Short mmCIF file of C-alpha atoms in Angstrom, two decimals:
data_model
loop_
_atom_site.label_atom_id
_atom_site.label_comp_id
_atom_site.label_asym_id
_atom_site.label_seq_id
_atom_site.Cartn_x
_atom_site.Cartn_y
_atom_site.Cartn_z
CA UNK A 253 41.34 67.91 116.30
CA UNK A 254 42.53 64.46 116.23
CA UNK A 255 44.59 62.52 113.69
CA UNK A 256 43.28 60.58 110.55
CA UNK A 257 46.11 58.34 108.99
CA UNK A 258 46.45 56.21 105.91
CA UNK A 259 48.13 53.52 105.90
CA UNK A 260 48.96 50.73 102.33
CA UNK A 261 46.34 47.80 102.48
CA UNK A 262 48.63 44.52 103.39
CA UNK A 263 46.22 41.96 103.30
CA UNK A 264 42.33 41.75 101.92
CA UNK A 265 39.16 40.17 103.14
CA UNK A 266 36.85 38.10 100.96
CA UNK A 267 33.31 39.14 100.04
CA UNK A 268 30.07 38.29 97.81
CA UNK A 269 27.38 40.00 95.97
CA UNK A 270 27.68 43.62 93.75
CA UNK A 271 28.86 47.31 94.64
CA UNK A 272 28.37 50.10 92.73
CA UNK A 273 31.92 51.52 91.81
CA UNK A 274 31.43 54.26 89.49
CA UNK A 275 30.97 55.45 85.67
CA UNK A 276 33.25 55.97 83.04
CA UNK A 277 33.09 56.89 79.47
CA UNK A 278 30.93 54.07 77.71
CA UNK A 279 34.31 54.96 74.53
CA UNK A 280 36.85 53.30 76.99
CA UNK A 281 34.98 49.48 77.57
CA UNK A 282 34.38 49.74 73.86
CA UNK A 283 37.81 49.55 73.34
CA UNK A 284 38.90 47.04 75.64
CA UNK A 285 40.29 43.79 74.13
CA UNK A 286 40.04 41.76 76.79
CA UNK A 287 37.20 39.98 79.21
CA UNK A 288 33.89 39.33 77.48
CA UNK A 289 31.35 41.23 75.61
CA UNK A 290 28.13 41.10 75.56
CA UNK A 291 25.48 42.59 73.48
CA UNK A 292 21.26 43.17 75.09
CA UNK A 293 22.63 42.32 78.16
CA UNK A 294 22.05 45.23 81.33
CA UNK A 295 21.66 45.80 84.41
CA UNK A 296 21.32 42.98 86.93
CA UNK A 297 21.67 40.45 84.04
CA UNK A 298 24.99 42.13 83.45
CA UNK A 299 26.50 41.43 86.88
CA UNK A 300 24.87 37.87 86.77
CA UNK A 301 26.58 36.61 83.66
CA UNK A 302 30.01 38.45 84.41
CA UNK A 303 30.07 37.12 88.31
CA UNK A 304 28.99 33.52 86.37
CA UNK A 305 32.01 33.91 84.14
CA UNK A 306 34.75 35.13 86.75
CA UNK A 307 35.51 38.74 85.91
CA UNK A 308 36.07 40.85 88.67
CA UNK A 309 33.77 44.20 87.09
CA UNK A 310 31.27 44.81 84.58
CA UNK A 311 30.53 47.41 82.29
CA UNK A 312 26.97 48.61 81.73
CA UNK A 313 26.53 51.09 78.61
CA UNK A 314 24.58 51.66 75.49
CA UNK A 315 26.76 52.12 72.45
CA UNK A 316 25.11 54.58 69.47
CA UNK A 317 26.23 53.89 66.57
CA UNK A 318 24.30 50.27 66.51
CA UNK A 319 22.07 51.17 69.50
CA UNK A 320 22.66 48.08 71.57
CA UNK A 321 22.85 48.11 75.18
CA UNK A 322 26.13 46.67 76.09
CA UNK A 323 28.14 44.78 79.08
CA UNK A 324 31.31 44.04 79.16
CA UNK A 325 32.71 41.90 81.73
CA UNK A 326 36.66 41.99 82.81
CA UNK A 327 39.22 41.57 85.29
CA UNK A 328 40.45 44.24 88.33
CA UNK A 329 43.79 45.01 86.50
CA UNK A 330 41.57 46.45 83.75
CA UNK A 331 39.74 48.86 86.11
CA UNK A 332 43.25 49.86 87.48
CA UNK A 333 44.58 50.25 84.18
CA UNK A 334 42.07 52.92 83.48
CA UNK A 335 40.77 53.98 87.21
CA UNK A 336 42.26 57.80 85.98
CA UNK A 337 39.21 58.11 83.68
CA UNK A 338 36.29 57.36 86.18
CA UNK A 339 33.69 60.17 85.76
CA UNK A 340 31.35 61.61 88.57
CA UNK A 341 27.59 59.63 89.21
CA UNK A 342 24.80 61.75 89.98
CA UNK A 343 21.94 60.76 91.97
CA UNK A 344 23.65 57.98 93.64
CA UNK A 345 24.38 55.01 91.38
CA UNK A 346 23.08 57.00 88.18
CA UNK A 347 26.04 57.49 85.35
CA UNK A 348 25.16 60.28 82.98
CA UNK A 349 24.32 59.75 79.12
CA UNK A 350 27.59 58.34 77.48
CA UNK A 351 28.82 56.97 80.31
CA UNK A 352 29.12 52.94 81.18
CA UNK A 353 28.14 52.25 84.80
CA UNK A 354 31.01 49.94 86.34
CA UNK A 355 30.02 47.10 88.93
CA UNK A 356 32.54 45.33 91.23
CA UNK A 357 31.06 42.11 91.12
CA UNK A 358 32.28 40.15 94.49
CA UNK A 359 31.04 42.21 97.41
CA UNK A 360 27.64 42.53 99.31
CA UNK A 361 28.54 46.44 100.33
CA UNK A 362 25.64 49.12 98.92
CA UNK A 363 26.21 52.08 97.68
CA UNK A 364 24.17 54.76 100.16
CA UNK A 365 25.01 58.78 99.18
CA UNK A 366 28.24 60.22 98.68
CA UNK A 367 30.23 63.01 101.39
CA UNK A 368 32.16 65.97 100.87
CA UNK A 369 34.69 65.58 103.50
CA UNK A 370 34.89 63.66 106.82
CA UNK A 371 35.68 64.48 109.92
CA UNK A 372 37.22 62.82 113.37
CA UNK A 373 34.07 63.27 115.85
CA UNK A 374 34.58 63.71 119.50
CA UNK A 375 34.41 60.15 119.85
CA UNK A 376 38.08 60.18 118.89
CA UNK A 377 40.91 59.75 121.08
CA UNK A 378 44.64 61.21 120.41
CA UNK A 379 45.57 57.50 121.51
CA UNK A 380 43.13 56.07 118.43
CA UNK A 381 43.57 57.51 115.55
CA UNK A 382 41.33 57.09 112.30
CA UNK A 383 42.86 54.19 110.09
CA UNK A 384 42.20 54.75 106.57
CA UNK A 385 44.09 52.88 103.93
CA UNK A 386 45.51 53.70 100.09
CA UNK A 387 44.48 50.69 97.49
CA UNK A 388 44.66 50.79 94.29
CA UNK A 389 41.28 49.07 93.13
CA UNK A 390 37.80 49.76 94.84
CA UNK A 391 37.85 45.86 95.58
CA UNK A 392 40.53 46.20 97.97
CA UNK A 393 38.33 48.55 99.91
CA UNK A 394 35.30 46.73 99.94
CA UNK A 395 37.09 43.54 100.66
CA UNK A 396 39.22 45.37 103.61
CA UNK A 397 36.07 46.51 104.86
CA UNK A 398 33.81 43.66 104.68
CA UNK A 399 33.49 42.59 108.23
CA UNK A 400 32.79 46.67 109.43
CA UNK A 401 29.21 48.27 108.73
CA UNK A 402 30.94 49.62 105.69
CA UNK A 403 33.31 51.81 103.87
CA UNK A 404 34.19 55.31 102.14
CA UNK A 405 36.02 55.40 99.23
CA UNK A 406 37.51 58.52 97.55
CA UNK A 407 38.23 58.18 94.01
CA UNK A 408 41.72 59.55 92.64
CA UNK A 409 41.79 62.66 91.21
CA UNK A 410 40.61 62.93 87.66
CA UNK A 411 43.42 62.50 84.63
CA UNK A 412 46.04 61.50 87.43
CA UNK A 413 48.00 58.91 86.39
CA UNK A 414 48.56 55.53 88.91
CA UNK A 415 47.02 57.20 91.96
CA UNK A 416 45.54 55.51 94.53
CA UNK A 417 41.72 55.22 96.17
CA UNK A 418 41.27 56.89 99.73
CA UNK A 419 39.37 54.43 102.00
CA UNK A 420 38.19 54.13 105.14
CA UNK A 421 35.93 51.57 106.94
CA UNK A 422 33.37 52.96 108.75
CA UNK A 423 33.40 53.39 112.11
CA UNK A 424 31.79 55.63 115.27
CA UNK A 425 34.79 58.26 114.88
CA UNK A 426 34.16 59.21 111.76
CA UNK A 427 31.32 62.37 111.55
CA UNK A 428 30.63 63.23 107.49
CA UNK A 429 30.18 66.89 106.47
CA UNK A 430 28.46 67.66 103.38
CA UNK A 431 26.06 64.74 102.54
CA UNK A 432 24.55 65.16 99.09
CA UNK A 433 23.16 62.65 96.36
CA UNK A 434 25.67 63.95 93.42
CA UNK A 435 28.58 62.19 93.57
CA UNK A 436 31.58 64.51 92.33
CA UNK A 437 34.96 63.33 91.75
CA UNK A 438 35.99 65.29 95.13
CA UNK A 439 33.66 63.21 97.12
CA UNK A 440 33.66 60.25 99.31
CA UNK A 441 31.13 57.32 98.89
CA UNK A 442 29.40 55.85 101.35
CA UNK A 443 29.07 52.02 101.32
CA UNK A 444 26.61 50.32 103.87
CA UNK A 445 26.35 46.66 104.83
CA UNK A 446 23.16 44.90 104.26
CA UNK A 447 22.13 45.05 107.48
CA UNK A 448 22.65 49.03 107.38
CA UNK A 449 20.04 51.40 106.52
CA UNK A 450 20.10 54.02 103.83
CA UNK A 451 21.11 57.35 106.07
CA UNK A 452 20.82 60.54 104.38
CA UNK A 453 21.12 63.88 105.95
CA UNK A 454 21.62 67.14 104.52
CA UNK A 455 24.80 69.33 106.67
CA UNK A 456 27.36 72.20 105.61
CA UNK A 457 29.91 71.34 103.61
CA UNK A 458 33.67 71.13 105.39
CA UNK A 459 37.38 69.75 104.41
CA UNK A 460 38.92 69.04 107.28
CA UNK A 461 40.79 66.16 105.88
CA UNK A 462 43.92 66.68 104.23
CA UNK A 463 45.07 64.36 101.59
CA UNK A 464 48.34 63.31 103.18
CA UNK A 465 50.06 60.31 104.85
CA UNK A 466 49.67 60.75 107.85
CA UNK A 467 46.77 62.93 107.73
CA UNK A 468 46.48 65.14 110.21
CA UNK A 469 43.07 67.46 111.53
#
C-alpha cells in the first residue's frame, strides 16, 4: 500500500459560482444574529441575493411555526463556528425535513455522490504520495482545489468540537470504495469541475484510510 498524507492548507486559491456544502438543523440559522435574513427567498434565489450581498454561505430552510421558507446569508467564521453540528444529506444535495441546506457561495465545484473511503490505486508511487490537506472551512477546500478536476471533503466528526475537514483534490491516484448517493457523516464528497461529468458507480465498501497525520495504507 502506499502512503496518503495530510498536510495544514498554507495558502488558498480563488473561485466563483455555488457548492453544495451540507445541511444542518434549520434551529441553528434561526438563531444566528448575524449576516442577513431573508424571508420567501429559496433555492437559487437564495445563493443569488447572498453572493450579491457578500456573505460567504447561505442557509436554505423552512421555519414552522410561521411557515415561511427562509435564507439566511452569512460569513465563513459562522459556518466554522458551528461546522460540529452539520447533519448527513441524502440523495446527494437533499437535506432531510428540519434541516437548512448550506451553500458556499464562491466556487464553481459540483457536488457529484459521496464515498465511503478512498484508496491509493496502483497508479501510486512510494516516491508520490497522496497530498490531502486539514482546513477548517469547506471553502478552503474548494478554493485549494480549484484548478484540479475537483475535490473530496470529509466532514468532522459529529458533536466534535473545533475539528477540522479532510480534503483532498482529486487526482489519478486516488481509487474510491463504496460509492453511494446517501451522504453519511463518515463519508467523503465528491466535488467535480464543470467540465467533469457526473460518475457514479456502485463498489464494496472499504476503509483503508486512516484518519491520521501522516496517513499511512
Amino acid at each position: 500500500m502506499f502512503p496518503i498524507a495530510l498536510a495544514f492548507l498554507l495558502a488558498p486559491l480563488l473561485v466563483n459560482a455555488a457548492t453544495f456544502t451540507g445541511c444542518m438543523s434549520s434551529s441553528v440559522p434561526q438563531k444566528f444574529k448575524s449576516g442577513l435574513r431573508l424571508p420567501n427567498v429559496d433555492g437559487t434565489e437564495c445563493n443569488d441575493q447572498c453572493t450579491a450581498s457578500g456573505f460567504d454561505y447561505s442557509f436554505s430552510y423552512y421555519e414552522e411555526t410561521d411557515s415561511i421558507l427562509y435564507c439566511h446569508c452569512d460569513s465563513e467564521s459562522i459556518l466554522d463556528e458551528n461546522k460540529d453540528l452539520l447533519r448527513p444529506a441524502y440523495q446527494g444535495e437533499r437535506c432531510y425535513e428540519g434541516d437548512s441546506t448550506i451553500y458556499h457561495l464562491s466556487t464553481e465545484l459540483t457536488f457529484s455522490h459521496c464515498v465511503h473511503s478512498l484508496e491509493s490505486s496502483s497508479l501510486s508511487s512510494e516516491n508520490q504520495p497522496i497530498i490531502g490537506l486539514l482546513v477548517d472551512t469547506p471553502a478552503q477546500c474548494f478554493e485549494h482545489c480549484s484548478t484540479t478536476s475537483g475535490a473530496y471533503l470529509l466532514p468532522p466528526p459529529s458533536g466534535m468540537k473545533n475539528a477540522q475537514y479532510e480534503c483532498f483534490c482529486q487526482q489519478p491516484e486516488i481509487e474510491e470504495k463504496g460509492v453511494s448517493s446517501f451522504c453519511d457523516s463518515a463519508a467523503y464528497r465528491r466535488f467535480d469541475s464543470p467540465v467533469k461529468s457526473n460518475r457514479l458507480v456502485f463498489q464494496s465498501a472499504g476503509n483503508q484510510i486512516r484518519l491520521q497525520k501522516p496517513l499511512i495504507q
